[in-house]
Amino acid sequence: MNIRTRLALQFLVLASVILGIAFAVVFMRAADFRKEEFIGRMKDRGNNAATMLLQVDEIDDRLLRKIELASPVRLPEETITIHDHADREVLRLGDQHGRSEPTSELLALIRKDGTYYSNLADRELLGFSFRHGDEEYVVIASGLDIYGRRKLKNQAQVMLATYLIGVVLIFFIGRFFAMRALSPVQRLVWEFQQIGASDLSKRIQLDNDTDELAQLALSFNDLLARLQDAFQVQRNFIANASHELRSPLTAISGQLEVLLLNPRTSAEYERALRSVLEDMHALNQLSDRLLLTAQVETGAAATGFGPVRMDEVLWVARDEVLRMDSRYRVDVMIDEVEDESDLLVNGNETLLHSMVTNLMANACKFADDRRALIFLKSSTNAISLQVRDQGPGIATEDQERIFEPFYRAKNTGGTKGHGIGLSLVKSIVLSHGGSITLDSKLGSGSVFAVTLPKAA
Ligand code: ADP
């Protein structure tokens, strides 16, 4: 069932119940009023007969019968009886219309309660006690409220017809309003359908910016903008990656072609092969980093998460960095910990190793003294790692951008690299629920501080 029909039905049920309750209350009130009015009329008729018979000496029961039978205010099929204290009938106006005579139990009950009302097969009966001097009489008046009941029935029929017409109208009005209320949604759906992966620059047109649908459209536009950025980053990444991969490949093939032009001495062959090997190493490193980046970005690495000791990661990374260049120096300082588990993080060892190696290698690569200072500290919930160097520092305007893939600041001088190390470092830190900050000034070294949550 679609929302439009559901809304219309809900509206219908609600309005029908309210209308039904209102009509029922009006009908019940009208029925009460009819009953009260008829009881009042029966009481007046009974009182009138008893007063004339018992208090007006000139009127006896025969004269009274004549007067009353001619009365224009008689009730339809009216019967009035008056009984004395010994249950003797002193007056009867009209016949019993097939009803049994009042029993002595009924008369005793009326004397006891003072008044009595009954309604049997539409014939209504009112009995009440009437005092005259020392004598107590019981007056019983009964009749059929033909007009009152007919009026009530007519009223009920009108109300039922009005109710049924009202319910039908409410359904159609409800449907109409639901359709009107949802027509902007249909327009939005249509606009959403017009946007494909290739035209993420399109945006939903807003009529206003206040209602809920406008908020939805705004959120959708924001989502589109983020997707567009993400697609752009991805496109740039692929373009940069292929460029970075092609450069060493071109260099290698160029060197080999030149080498093959003429016969060479073995020293020349060796020099050329070393250069090719260096390019091959760079290629290897680049493809490793691209692979790790892809792993982190797709979340594939998260499946291999487990407890990893950060001090061990540091030592292994240090050995690897020292092997890269004989001039590199790495000093590691680890704060005393009470328990070995204080240095545990929940993560992927290969990624954490790559993160530390990149930071250490950068420190050694860019600093003149080729020295990196590493501090590892454990606090209540986190483990913090600092990588310091006395290198050239990083300009403020470059500090955000160096974490972007393939961005290299102007301070690199002649150092080789692809600009992908720090972006990989940041992705790894974030995928482990940590954070990374940089404190650096041009000319006074850099401090990269990584905080990782401790393994629970
Ligand atoms: P790469 O080292 O291959 O250039 P990175 O992503 O590791 O790529 O670093 C990006 C840029 O950040 C570097 O090109 C350099 O400009 C700057 N950078 C990184 N680490 C340091 C550092 N320790 N000192 C100075 N600059 C740095």
Coordinates of C-alpha atoms and ligand atoms in Angstrom, one line a residue:
M1 CA 0.0 0.0 0.0
N2 CA 1.5 3.4 -0.9
I3 CA 1.9 6.2 1.5
R4 CA -0.9 8.2 -0.1
T5 CA -3.5 5.6 0.4
R6 CA -2.2 4.8 3.9
L7 CA -2.4 8.5 4.9
A8 CA -5.9 8.8 3.4
L9 CA -7.1 5.6 5.3
Q10 CA -5.6 6.8 8.6
F11 CA -7.3 10.2 8.1
L12 CA -10.5 8.3 7.3
V13 CA -10.4 6.1 10.4
L14 CA -9.6 9.0 12.7
A15 CA -12.2 11.4 11.3
S16 CA -14.9 8.7 11.1
V17 CA -14.3 7.7 14.8
I18 CA -14.5 11.4 15.9
L19 CA -17.6 12.0 13.7
G20 CA -19.2 8.8 15.0
I21 CA -18.6 9.7 18.6
A22 CA -20.0 13.2 18.1
F23 CA -23.1 11.8 16.4
A24 CA -23.6 9.2 19.1
V25 CA -23.3 11.8 21.9
V26 CA -25.9 14.0 20.1
F27 CA -28.2 11.1 19.6
M28 CA -28.0 10.0 23.2
R29 CA -28.6 13.5 24.4
A30 CA -31.7 13.8 22.2
A31 CA -33.0 10.4 23.5
D32 CA -32.5 11.5 27.1
F33 CA -34.3 14.8 26.4
R34 CA -37.2 12.9 24.8
K35 CA -37.5 10.7 27.9
E36 CA -37.3 13.6 30.3
E37 CA -39.9 15.5 28.4
F38 CA -42.3 12.6 28.3
I39 CA -41.8 11.8 32.0
G40 CA -42.6 15.5 32.6
R41 CA -45.8 15.2 30.6
M42 CA -46.9 12.0 32.3
K43 CA -46.3 13.6 35.7
D44 CA -48.3 16.7 34.7
R45 CA -51.2 14.5 33.5
G46 CA -51.2 12.4 36.6
N47 CA -50.9 15.4 39.0
N48 CA -53.6 17.2 37.1
A49 CA -56.0 14.3 37.4
A50 CA -55.3 13.7 41.1
T51 CA -55.6 17.4 42.0
M52 CA -58.9 17.7 40.2
L53 CA -60.3 14.5 41.6
L54 CA -59.1 14.8 45.2
Q55 CA -59.0 18.6 45.8
V56 CA -61.9 20.0 43.8
D57 CA -65.1 19.0 45.5
E58 CA -67.3 19.8 42.6
I59 CA -65.5 17.3 40.3
D60 CA -66.2 13.5 40.7
D61 CA -64.7 10.7 38.7
R62 CA -67.4 10.7 36.1
L63 CA -67.0 14.5 35.4
L64 CA -63.3 14.2 35.5
R65 CA -63.3 11.3 32.9
K66 CA -65.4 13.5 30.6
I67 CA -63.1 16.5 31.0
E68 CA -59.9 14.5 30.6
L69 CA -61.1 12.4 27.7
A70 CA -61.8 15.6 25.8
S71 CA -58.4 17.2 26.8
P72 CA -56.2 18.2 23.8
V73 CA -53.1 17.5 25.9
R74 CA -53.8 13.8 26.4
L75 CA -51.0 11.4 25.8
P76 CA -51.4 8.9 23.0
E77 CA -53.1 5.8 24.4
E78 CA -53.0 7.4 27.8
T79 CA -54.1 5.5 31.0
I80 CA -54.2 7.2 34.4
T81 CA -55.1 5.3 37.6
I82 CA -55.2 6.5 41.2
H83 CA -55.1 4.0 44.1
D84 CA -55.7 4.7 47.8
H85 CA -53.7 3.4 50.7
A86 CA -55.7 0.1 50.6
D87 CA -54.8 -0.4 47.0
R88 CA -58.4 0.3 45.9
E89 CA -58.7 2.0 42.5
V90 CA -60.4 5.4 43.0
L91 CA -59.9 6.6 39.4
R92 CA -59.3 5.1 36.0
L93 CA -58.9 7.2 32.9
G94 CA -58.5 5.4 29.6
D95 CA -58.3 1.6 29.3
Q96 CA -55.3 -0.6 30.2
H97 CA -54.5 -1.3 26.5
G98 CA -53.9 -5.0 27.2
R99 CA -51.7 -4.4 30.2
S100 CA -52.1 -6.1 33.5
E101 CA -53.5 -4.2 36.4
P102 CA -50.9 -2.7 38.8
T103 CA -50.0 -5.3 41.4
S104 CA -49.9 -4.5 45.1
E105 CA -46.1 -5.1 45.0
L106 CA -45.8 -2.3 42.4
L107 CA -48.1 0.0 44.5
A108 CA -46.0 -0.8 47.6
L109 CA -42.8 -0.1 45.7
I110 CA -44.1 3.3 44.5
R111 CA -45.2 4.2 48.0
K112 CA -41.7 3.2 49.3
D113 CA -39.6 5.0 46.6
G114 CA -42.0 7.9 46.0
T115 CA -41.6 7.5 42.2
Y116 CA -41.2 4.7 39.6
Y117 CA -40.6 4.6 35.9
S118 CA -40.7 1.7 33.4
N119 CA -40.7 1.3 29.7
L120 CA -42.0 -1.9 28.2
A121 CA -42.5 -2.4 24.5
D122 CA -42.5 1.4 24.0
R123 CA -45.3 2.0 26.5
E124 CA -43.9 4.2 29.2
L125 CA -45.2 4.2 32.8
L126 CA -44.7 6.7 35.6
G127 CA -46.0 6.0 39.1
F128 CA -45.6 8.4 42.0
S129 CA -47.2 8.9 45.4
F130 CA -49.6 11.8 45.9
R131 CA -50.5 13.1 49.3
H132 CA -53.9 14.6 50.0
G133 CA -54.6 15.5 53.7
D134 CA -53.7 12.4 55.7
E135 CA -54.3 10.0 52.8
E136 CA -51.5 8.9 50.5
Y137 CA -52.5 7.9 47.0
V138 CA -50.6 6.3 44.2
V139 CA -50.9 7.9 40.8
I140 CA -49.9 5.8 37.7
A141 CA -49.8 7.5 34.3
S142 CA -48.8 5.6 31.2
G143 CA -48.9 6.2 27.4
L144 CA -47.0 5.9 24.1
D145 CA -44.6 8.7 23.1
I146 CA -45.4 8.2 19.4
Y147 CA -44.3 11.7 18.3
G148 CA -41.2 11.9 20.4
R149 CA -40.0 8.5 19.3
R150 CA -40.8 9.2 15.6
K151 CA -38.8 12.4 15.9
L152 CA -35.9 10.6 17.5
K153 CA -36.0 7.9 14.8
N154 CA -36.0 10.5 12.1
Q155 CA -33.1 12.3 13.7
A156 CA -31.2 9.0 13.9
Q157 CA -31.8 8.3 10.2
V158 CA -30.6 11.8 9.2
M159 CA -27.5 11.4 11.3
L160 CA -26.7 8.0 9.9
A161 CA -27.1 9.3 6.3
T162 CA -25.0 12.4 7.1
Y163 CA -22.4 10.1 8.7
L164 CA -22.1 7.8 5.7
I165 CA -21.9 10.7 3.2
G166 CA -19.4 12.3 5.6
V167 CA -17.2 9.2 5.6
V168 CA -17.1 8.9 1.8
L169 CA -16.3 12.7 1.5
I170 CA -13.6 12.4 4.2
F171 CA -12.0 9.5 2.2
F172 CA -11.8 11.5 -1.0
I173 CA -10.7 14.7 0.8
G174 CA -8.1 12.7 2.6
R175 CA -6.8 11.2 -0.6
F176 CA -6.7 14.6 -2.3
F177 CA -4.8 16.2 0.6
A178 CA -2.4 13.2 0.8
M179 CA -1.8 13.5 -2.9
R180 CA -1.1 17.2 -2.6
A181 CA 1.1 16.8 0.4
L182 CA 3.1 14.0 -1.4
S183 CA 3.4 15.6 -4.8
P184 CA 6.7 17.3 -3.9
V185 CA 8.0 13.8 -2.9
Q186 CA 7.1 12.5 -6.4
R187 CA 8.9 15.4 -8.0
L188 CA 12.0 14.7 -5.8
V189 CA 11.9 11.0 -6.8
W190 CA 11.8 12.0 -10.4
E191 CA 14.7 14.4 -9.9
F192 CA 16.7 11.7 -8.0
Q193 CA 16.1 9.3 -11.0
Q194 CA 17.6 11.9 -13.4
I195 CA 21.0 11.8 -11.6
G196 CA 23.4 9.1 -12.8
A197 CA 27.0 8.3 -11.8
S198 CA 28.3 10.4 -14.7
D199 CA 26.5 13.7 -13.8
L200 CA 27.1 14.1 -10.1
S201 CA 27.4 17.9 -10.7
K202 CA 23.6 18.1 -11.0
R203 CA 21.7 19.3 -8.0
I204 CA 18.1 19.1 -6.8
Q205 CA 16.2 22.4 -7.3
L206 CA 14.8 23.8 -4.0
D207 CA 11.5 25.7 -3.8
N208 CA 12.3 26.8 -0.2
D209 CA 14.8 25.8 2.4
T210 CA 12.5 25.4 5.4
D211 CA 10.3 22.4 5.1
E212 CA 11.3 18.7 5.7
L213 CA 11.5 17.9 2.0
A214 CA 13.7 20.8 1.3
Q215 CA 15.9 19.5 4.2
L216 CA 15.9 16.1 2.5
A217 CA 16.9 17.7 -0.9
L218 CA 19.6 19.7 0.9
S219 CA 21.0 16.6 2.5
F220 CA 20.9 14.8 -0.9
N221 CA 22.7 17.7 -2.5
D222 CA 25.4 17.6 0.2
L223 CA 25.7 13.9 -0.4
L224 CA 26.1 14.5 -4.1
A225 CA 28.8 17.1 -3.4
R226 CA 30.7 14.7 -1.2
L227 CA 30.3 11.9 -3.8
Q228 CA 31.5 14.3 -6.5
D229 CA 34.6 15.2 -4.4
A230 CA 35.3 11.5 -3.7
F231 CA 35.0 10.6 -7.4
Q232 CA 37.3 13.5 -8.2
V233 CA 39.8 12.4 -5.6
Q234 CA 39.7 8.9 -7.0
R235 CA 40.2 10.2 -10.6
N236 CA 43.1 12.3 -9.5
F237 CA 44.5 9.4 -7.6
I238 CA 44.4 7.1 -10.6
A239 CA 45.9 9.8 -12.9
N240 CA 48.7 10.5 -10.4
A241 CA 49.4 6.8 -9.7
S242 CA 49.7 6.0 -13.4
H243 CA 52.0 9.0 -13.9
E244 CA 54.2 7.9 -11.0
L245 CA 54.3 4.4 -12.3
R246 CA 55.1 5.4 -15.8
S247 CA 58.0 7.7 -14.9
P248 CA 60.4 5.0 -13.6
L249 CA 59.2 2.6 -16.3
T250 CA 60.1 5.2 -19.0
A251 CA 63.4 5.8 -17.2
I252 CA 64.2 2.1 -17.1
S253 CA 63.4 1.5 -20.8
G254 CA 65.3 4.7 -21.8
Q255 CA 68.4 3.6 -19.9
L256 CA 68.2 0.1 -21.4
E257 CA 67.8 1.4 -25.0
V258 CA 70.8 3.8 -24.6
L259 CA 72.8 0.9 -23.2
L260 CA 72.0 -1.3 -26.1
L261 CA 73.0 1.3 -28.8
N262 CA 76.7 0.5 -28.5
P263 CA 78.8 -2.2 -26.9
R264 CA 79.8 -1.1 -23.3
T265 CA 82.4 -1.8 -20.8
S266 CA 81.5 -4.0 -17.9
A267 CA 81.8 -0.9 -15.6
E268 CA 79.3 1.0 -17.7
Y269 CA 76.9 -2.1 -17.7
E270 CA 77.2 -2.3 -13.9
R271 CA 76.5 1.4 -13.4
A272 CA 73.5 1.2 -15.7
L273 CA 72.1 -1.9 -14.1
R274 CA 72.5 -0.3 -10.6
S275 CA 70.5 2.7 -11.8
V276 CA 67.8 0.4 -13.3
L277 CA 67.8 -1.5 -10.0
E278 CA 67.3 1.7 -8.1
D279 CA 64.3 2.6 -10.3
M280 CA 63.0 -0.9 -9.8
H281 CA 63.2 -0.5 -6.0
A282 CA 61.3 2.8 -6.3
L283 CA 58.7 1.1 -8.4
N284 CA 58.4 -1.7 -6.0
Q285 CA 58.0 0.6 -3.1
L286 CA 55.4 2.6 -4.9
S287 CA 53.4 -0.4 -5.9
D288 CA 53.6 -1.7 -2.3
R289 CA 52.2 1.6 -1.0
L290 CA 49.5 1.7 -3.6
L291 CA 48.5 -1.8 -2.7
L292 CA 48.4 -0.9 1.1
T293 CA 46.4 2.3 0.3
A294 CA 43.8 0.2 -1.6
Q295 CA 43.6 -2.3 1.3
V296 CA 43.1 0.5 3.8
E297 CA 40.6 2.4 1.7
T298 CA 38.4 -0.7 1.0
G299 CA 38.5 -1.7 4.6
A300 CA 39.9 -5.1 3.6
A301 CA 42.8 -4.8 6.2
A302 CA 40.3 -4.4 9.1
T303 CA 39.5 -8.1 8.9
G304 CA 43.0 -9.0 9.9
F305 CA 43.0 -6.9 13.1
G306 CA 44.5 -8.4 16.3
P307 CA 46.6 -7.3 19.3
V308 CA 49.9 -5.8 18.1
R309 CA 52.8 -4.7 20.4
M310 CA 53.9 -1.2 19.3
D311 CA 57.4 -1.5 20.8
E312 CA 58.1 -4.6 18.6
V313 CA 56.7 -2.7 15.6
L314 CA 59.1 0.1 16.3
W315 CA 62.2 -2.1 16.5
V316 CA 61.4 -4.0 13.3
A317 CA 60.7 -0.7 11.5
R318 CA 63.9 0.8 12.8
D319 CA 65.9 -2.2 11.4
E320 CA 64.3 -1.7 8.0
V321 CA 64.9 2.0 7.9
L322 CA 68.5 1.5 8.9
R323 CA 68.9 -0.9 6.0
M324 CA 67.6 1.7 3.5
D325 CA 70.7 4.0 3.9
S326 CA 73.8 3.5 5.9
R327 CA 73.7 7.2 7.0
Y328 CA 70.3 6.9 8.7
R329 CA 70.1 7.0 12.5
V330 CA 67.0 6.2 14.5
D331 CA 66.9 6.6 18.3
V332 CA 64.0 4.9 20.0
M333 CA 62.9 5.9 23.5
I334 CA 60.1 3.9 25.1
D335 CA 58.6 4.9 28.4
E336 CA 58.6 2.4 31.2
V337 CA 55.4 0.4 31.3
E338 CA 54.1 -1.7 34.2
D339 CA 52.7 -4.4 31.9
E340 CA 53.5 -5.4 28.4
S341 CA 49.9 -5.2 27.5
D342 CA 50.2 -1.4 28.0
L343 CA 51.8 -1.2 24.6
L344 CA 49.2 -3.3 22.8
V345 CA 46.9 -1.9 20.1
N346 CA 44.2 -3.7 18.2
G347 CA 45.3 -3.5 14.6
N348 CA 46.9 -4.9 11.5
E349 CA 50.7 -5.4 12.0
T350 CA 51.7 -4.9 8.4
L351 CA 49.9 -1.6 8.2
L352 CA 51.2 -0.4 11.6
H353 CA 54.7 -1.4 10.5
S354 CA 54.3 0.5 7.2
M355 CA 53.0 3.6 9.1
V356 CA 56.0 3.7 11.4
T357 CA 58.5 3.0 8.7
N358 CA 57.2 5.8 6.5
L359 CA 57.4 8.4 9.4
M360 CA 60.9 7.2 10.4
A361 CA 62.2 7.1 6.8
N362 CA 60.8 10.6 6.1
A363 CA 62.5 12.1 9.2
C364 CA 65.8 10.5 8.1
K365 CA 65.4 11.4 4.5
F366 CA 64.6 15.1 5.0
A367 CA 66.9 16.0 8.0
D368 CA 70.5 17.0 7.3
D369 CA 71.7 14.9 10.2
R370 CA 69.7 11.9 8.8
R371 CA 68.5 11.3 12.4
A372 CA 65.0 10.4 13.7
L373 CA 64.0 10.5 17.3
I374 CA 61.2 8.2 18.3
F375 CA 59.2 8.4 21.6
L376 CA 56.6 5.8 22.6
K377 CA 54.4 6.4 25.6
S378 CA 51.4 4.6 27.1
S379 CA 48.6 6.4 28.9
T380 CA 45.3 5.1 30.4
N381 CA 43.5 4.6 27.1
A382 CA 45.9 5.4 24.4
I383 CA 49.4 4.9 23.1
S384 CA 51.2 7.8 21.6
L385 CA 54.1 7.8 19.2
Q386 CA 56.2 10.8 18.3
V387 CA 58.6 11.0 15.4
R388 CA 60.9 14.0 15.6
D389 CA 63.6 15.3 13.4
Q390 CA 65.9 18.3 12.9
G391 CA 65.0 18.7 9.3
P392 CA 63.9 21.6 7.1
G393 CA 60.4 21.8 8.7
I394 CA 57.2 22.2 6.8
A395 CA 55.5 25.5 5.8
T396 CA 52.2 26.2 7.4
E397 CA 50.4 26.3 4.1
D398 CA 51.8 22.8 3.2
Q399 CA 51.0 21.2 6.6
E400 CA 47.4 20.1 5.6
R401 CA 48.2 19.2 2.0
I402 CA 51.1 16.9 2.7
F403 CA 48.6 14.3 3.8
E404 CA 47.0 14.4 0.4
P405 CA 48.0 11.6 -2.0
F406 CA 50.9 12.5 -4.3
Y407 CA 51.4 16.0 -2.8
R408 CA 55.1 17.0 -2.2
A409 CA 56.0 20.2 -0.5
K410 CA 58.6 22.6 -1.9
N411 CA 61.0 21.7 0.9
T412 CA 61.9 18.3 -0.7
G413 CA 64.9 19.6 -2.5
G414 CA 66.5 16.7 -4.4
T415 CA 65.0 13.9 -2.3
K416 CA 63.3 11.2 -4.2
G417 CA 59.7 10.2 -3.4
H418 CA 56.2 10.0 -4.7
G419 CA 54.2 11.9 -2.1
I420 CA 52.1 8.9 -1.2
G421 CA 53.8 7.9 2.1
L422 CA 52.0 10.4 4.4
S423 CA 48.6 9.9 2.9
L424 CA 49.0 6.2 3.5
V425 CA 50.1 6.9 7.1
K426 CA 47.0 9.0 7.7
S427 CA 44.7 6.4 6.3
I428 CA 46.3 3.7 8.4
V429 CA 46.0 5.8 11.6
L430 CA 42.4 6.7 10.9
S431 CA 41.5 3.1 10.1
H432 CA 42.8 2.2 13.6
G433 CA 40.6 4.8 15.2
G434 CA 43.6 7.0 16.0
S435 CA 44.7 10.6 15.1
I436 CA 47.8 12.2 13.7
T437 CA 49.0 15.8 14.3
L438 CA 52.0 17.7 13.0
D439 CA 53.9 20.3 14.8
S440 CA 56.5 22.0 12.5
K441 CA 58.0 25.3 11.4
L442 CA 60.1 26.0 8.5
G443 CA 63.7 25.8 9.6
S444 CA 63.2 24.1 13.0
G445 CA 62.3 20.4 12.4
S446 CA 59.1 18.5 12.5
V447 CA 57.2 16.4 15.1
F448 CA 54.6 13.9 13.8
A449 CA 52.5 12.7 16.8
V450 CA 50.3 9.6 16.4
T451 CA 47.8 8.6 19.0
L452 CA 46.2 5.1 18.8
P453 CA 43.6 3.6 21.2
K454 CA 44.9 0.8 23.4
A455 CA 43.7 -2.7 22.8
A456 CA 40.7 -3.4 25.1
Ligands
ADP1 P1 57.5 11.6 -0.1 O1 58.3 11.5 1.1 O2 57.6 10.5 -1.0 O3 57.7 12.9 -0.8 P2 55.3 11.7 1.7 O4 53.8 11.6 1.5 O5 55.9 10.8 2.7 O6 55.9 11.6 0.3 O7 55.5 13.2 2.2 C1 54.8 14.3 1.5 C2 55.6 15.5 1.7 O8 55.6 16.0 3.0 C3 57.1 15.4 1.3 O9 57.3 15.5 -0.1 C4 57.7 16.5 2.1 O10 57.5 17.7 1.4 C5 56.9 16.6 3.3 N1 57.4 15.9 4.5 C6 57.1 14.7 4.9 N2 57.8 14.4 6.0 C7 58.6 15.4 6.3 C8 59.6 15.7 7.3 N3 59.9 14.8 8.2 N4 60.3 16.9 7.2 C9 60.0 17.8 6.2 N5 59.0 17.5 5.3 C10 58.4 16.4 5.3

